[in-house]
XYZ file of C-alpha atoms in Angstrom:
166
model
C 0.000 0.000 0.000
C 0.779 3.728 -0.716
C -0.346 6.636 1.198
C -2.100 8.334 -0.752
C -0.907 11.650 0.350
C 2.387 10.711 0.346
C 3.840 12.618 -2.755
C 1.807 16.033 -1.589
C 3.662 15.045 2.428
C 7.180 14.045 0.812
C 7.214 17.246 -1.339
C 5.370 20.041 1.229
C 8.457 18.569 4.604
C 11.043 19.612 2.326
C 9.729 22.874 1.903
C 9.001 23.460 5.303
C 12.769 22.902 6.282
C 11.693 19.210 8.137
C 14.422 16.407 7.889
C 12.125 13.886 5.972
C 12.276 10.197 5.469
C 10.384 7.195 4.497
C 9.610 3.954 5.116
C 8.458 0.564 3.895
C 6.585 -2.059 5.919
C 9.126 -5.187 5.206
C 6.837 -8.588 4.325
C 9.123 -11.628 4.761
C 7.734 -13.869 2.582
C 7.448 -11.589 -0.176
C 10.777 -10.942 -2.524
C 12.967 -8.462 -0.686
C 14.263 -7.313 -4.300
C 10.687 -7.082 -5.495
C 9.654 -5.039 -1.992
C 12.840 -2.545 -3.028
C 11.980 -1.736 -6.257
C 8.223 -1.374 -5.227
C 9.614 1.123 -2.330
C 11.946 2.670 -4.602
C 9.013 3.418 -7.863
C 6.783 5.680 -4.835
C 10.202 7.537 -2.935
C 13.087 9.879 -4.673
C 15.469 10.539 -1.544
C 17.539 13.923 -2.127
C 20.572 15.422 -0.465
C 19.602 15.964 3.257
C 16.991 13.536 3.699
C 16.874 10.382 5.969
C 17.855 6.662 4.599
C 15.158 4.943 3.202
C 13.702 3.199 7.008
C 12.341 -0.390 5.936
C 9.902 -1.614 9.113
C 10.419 -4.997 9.677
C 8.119 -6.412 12.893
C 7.056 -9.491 11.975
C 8.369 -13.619 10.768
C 5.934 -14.369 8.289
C 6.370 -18.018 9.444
C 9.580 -18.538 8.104
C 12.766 -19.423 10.203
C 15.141 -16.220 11.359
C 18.104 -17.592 8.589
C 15.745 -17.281 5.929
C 14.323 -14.278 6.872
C 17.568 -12.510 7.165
C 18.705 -13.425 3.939
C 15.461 -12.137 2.591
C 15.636 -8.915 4.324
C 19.730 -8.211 2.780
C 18.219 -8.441 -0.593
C 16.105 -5.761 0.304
C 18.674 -3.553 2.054
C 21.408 -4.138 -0.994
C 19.050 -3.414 -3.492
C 17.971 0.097 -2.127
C 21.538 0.909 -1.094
C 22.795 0.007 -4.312
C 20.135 2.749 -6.004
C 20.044 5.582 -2.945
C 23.979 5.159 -2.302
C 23.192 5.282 1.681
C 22.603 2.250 3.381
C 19.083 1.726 4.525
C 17.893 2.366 8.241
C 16.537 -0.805 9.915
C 13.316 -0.052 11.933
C 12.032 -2.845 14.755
C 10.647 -3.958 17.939
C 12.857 -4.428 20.655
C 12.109 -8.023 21.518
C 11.781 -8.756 17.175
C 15.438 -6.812 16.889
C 16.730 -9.555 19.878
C 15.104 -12.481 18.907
C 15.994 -11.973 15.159
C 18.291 -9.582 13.883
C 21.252 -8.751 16.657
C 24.540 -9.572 15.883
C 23.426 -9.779 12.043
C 22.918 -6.204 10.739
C 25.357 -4.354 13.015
C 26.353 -2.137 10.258
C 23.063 -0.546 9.849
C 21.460 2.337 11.361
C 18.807 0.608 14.062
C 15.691 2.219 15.007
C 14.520 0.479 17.940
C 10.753 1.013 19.188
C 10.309 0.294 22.735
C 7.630 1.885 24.323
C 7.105 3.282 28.012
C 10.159 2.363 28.848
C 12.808 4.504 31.210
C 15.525 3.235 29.412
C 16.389 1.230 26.674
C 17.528 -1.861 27.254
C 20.374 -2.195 24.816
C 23.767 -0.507 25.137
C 24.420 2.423 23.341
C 26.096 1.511 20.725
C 23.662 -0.800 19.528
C 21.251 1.607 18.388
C 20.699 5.490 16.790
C 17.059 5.871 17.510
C 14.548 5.105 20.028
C 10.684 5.024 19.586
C 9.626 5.292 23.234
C 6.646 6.682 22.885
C 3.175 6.596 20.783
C 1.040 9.476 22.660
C 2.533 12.491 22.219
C 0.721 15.955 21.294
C 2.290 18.041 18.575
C 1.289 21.845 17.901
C -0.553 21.724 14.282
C -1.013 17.854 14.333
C -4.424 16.256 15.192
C -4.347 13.179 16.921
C -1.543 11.461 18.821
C 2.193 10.957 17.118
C 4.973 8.883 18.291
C 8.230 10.201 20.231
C 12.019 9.413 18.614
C 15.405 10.653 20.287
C 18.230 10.606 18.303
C 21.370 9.006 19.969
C 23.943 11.461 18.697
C 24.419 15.361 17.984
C 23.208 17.260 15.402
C 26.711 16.764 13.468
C 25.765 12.688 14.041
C 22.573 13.123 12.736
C 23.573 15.157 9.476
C 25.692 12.691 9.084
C 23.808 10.060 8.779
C 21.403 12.136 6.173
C 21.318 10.773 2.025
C 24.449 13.158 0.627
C 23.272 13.089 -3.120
C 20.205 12.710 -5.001
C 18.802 9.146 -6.109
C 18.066 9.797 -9.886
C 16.396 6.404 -11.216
């Protein structure tokens, strides 16, 4: 699925000065090359945005080796066009249980909610979803909460440094 007011979101953040990025719910037993090129038909990254993030939450049934191998097709195949490896977005207990020790070159963004602290050391992981309730000025509705485990220079850092031209 596509949002439908994705292109009209993507383009207006950018204009309003907002460090954008996107992301793609991961489906395991689907093709991880076919998910990338899916992903990469609906988002252009530029110079200054986020990594592509690509969700990943759930087994599909299949074992973790298989999984895995399914998920680096993904992740090469978007790198390989965007030139910025891809962020890897997951549950705490589905990042343990599945993927430590395996993608440890990749950005992790770990969701782990109502929690005082995050129980993974520091080095393990660059952003924290601890949160789903928060209240925004000009946002209707409840959003979720991120911190960023680095500066500013970390962060821009991290950002896409050229334009993905298909």
């Amino acid at each position: 699925l596509v949002d439908p007011y994705f292109q009209r979101k993507w383009r207006e953040s950018k204009k309003a000065g907002i460090i954008r990025g996107a992301y793609h719910y991961f489906k395991p037993r689907k093709s991880g090359i076919w998910q990338a090129r899916f992903f990469l038909q609906t988002v252009q990254t530029e110079s200054g945005d986020l990594p592509p993030v690509v969700d990943i939450e759930e087994t599909g049934g299949i074992d973790a080796p298989e999984l895995r191998l399914n998920l680096q097709d993904y992740l090469t195949e978007v790198e390989k066009k965007v030139k910025a490896k891809p962020i890897i977005y997951t549950g705490y207990k589905f990042y343990v249980d599945n993927l430590k020790g395996h993608f440890d070159d990749y950005t992790i963004w770990i969701a782990h909610y109502y929690q005082p602290k995050l129980k993974l050391d520091k080095s393990e992981w660059s952003f924290w979803q601890h949160a789903d309730n928060a209240r925004i000025d000009g946002i209707r509705g409840k959003v979720d909460m991120n911190v960023f485990n680095g500066d500013e220079e970390e962060l821009s850092a991290l950002l896409v440094q050229e334009q993905y031209n298909d």
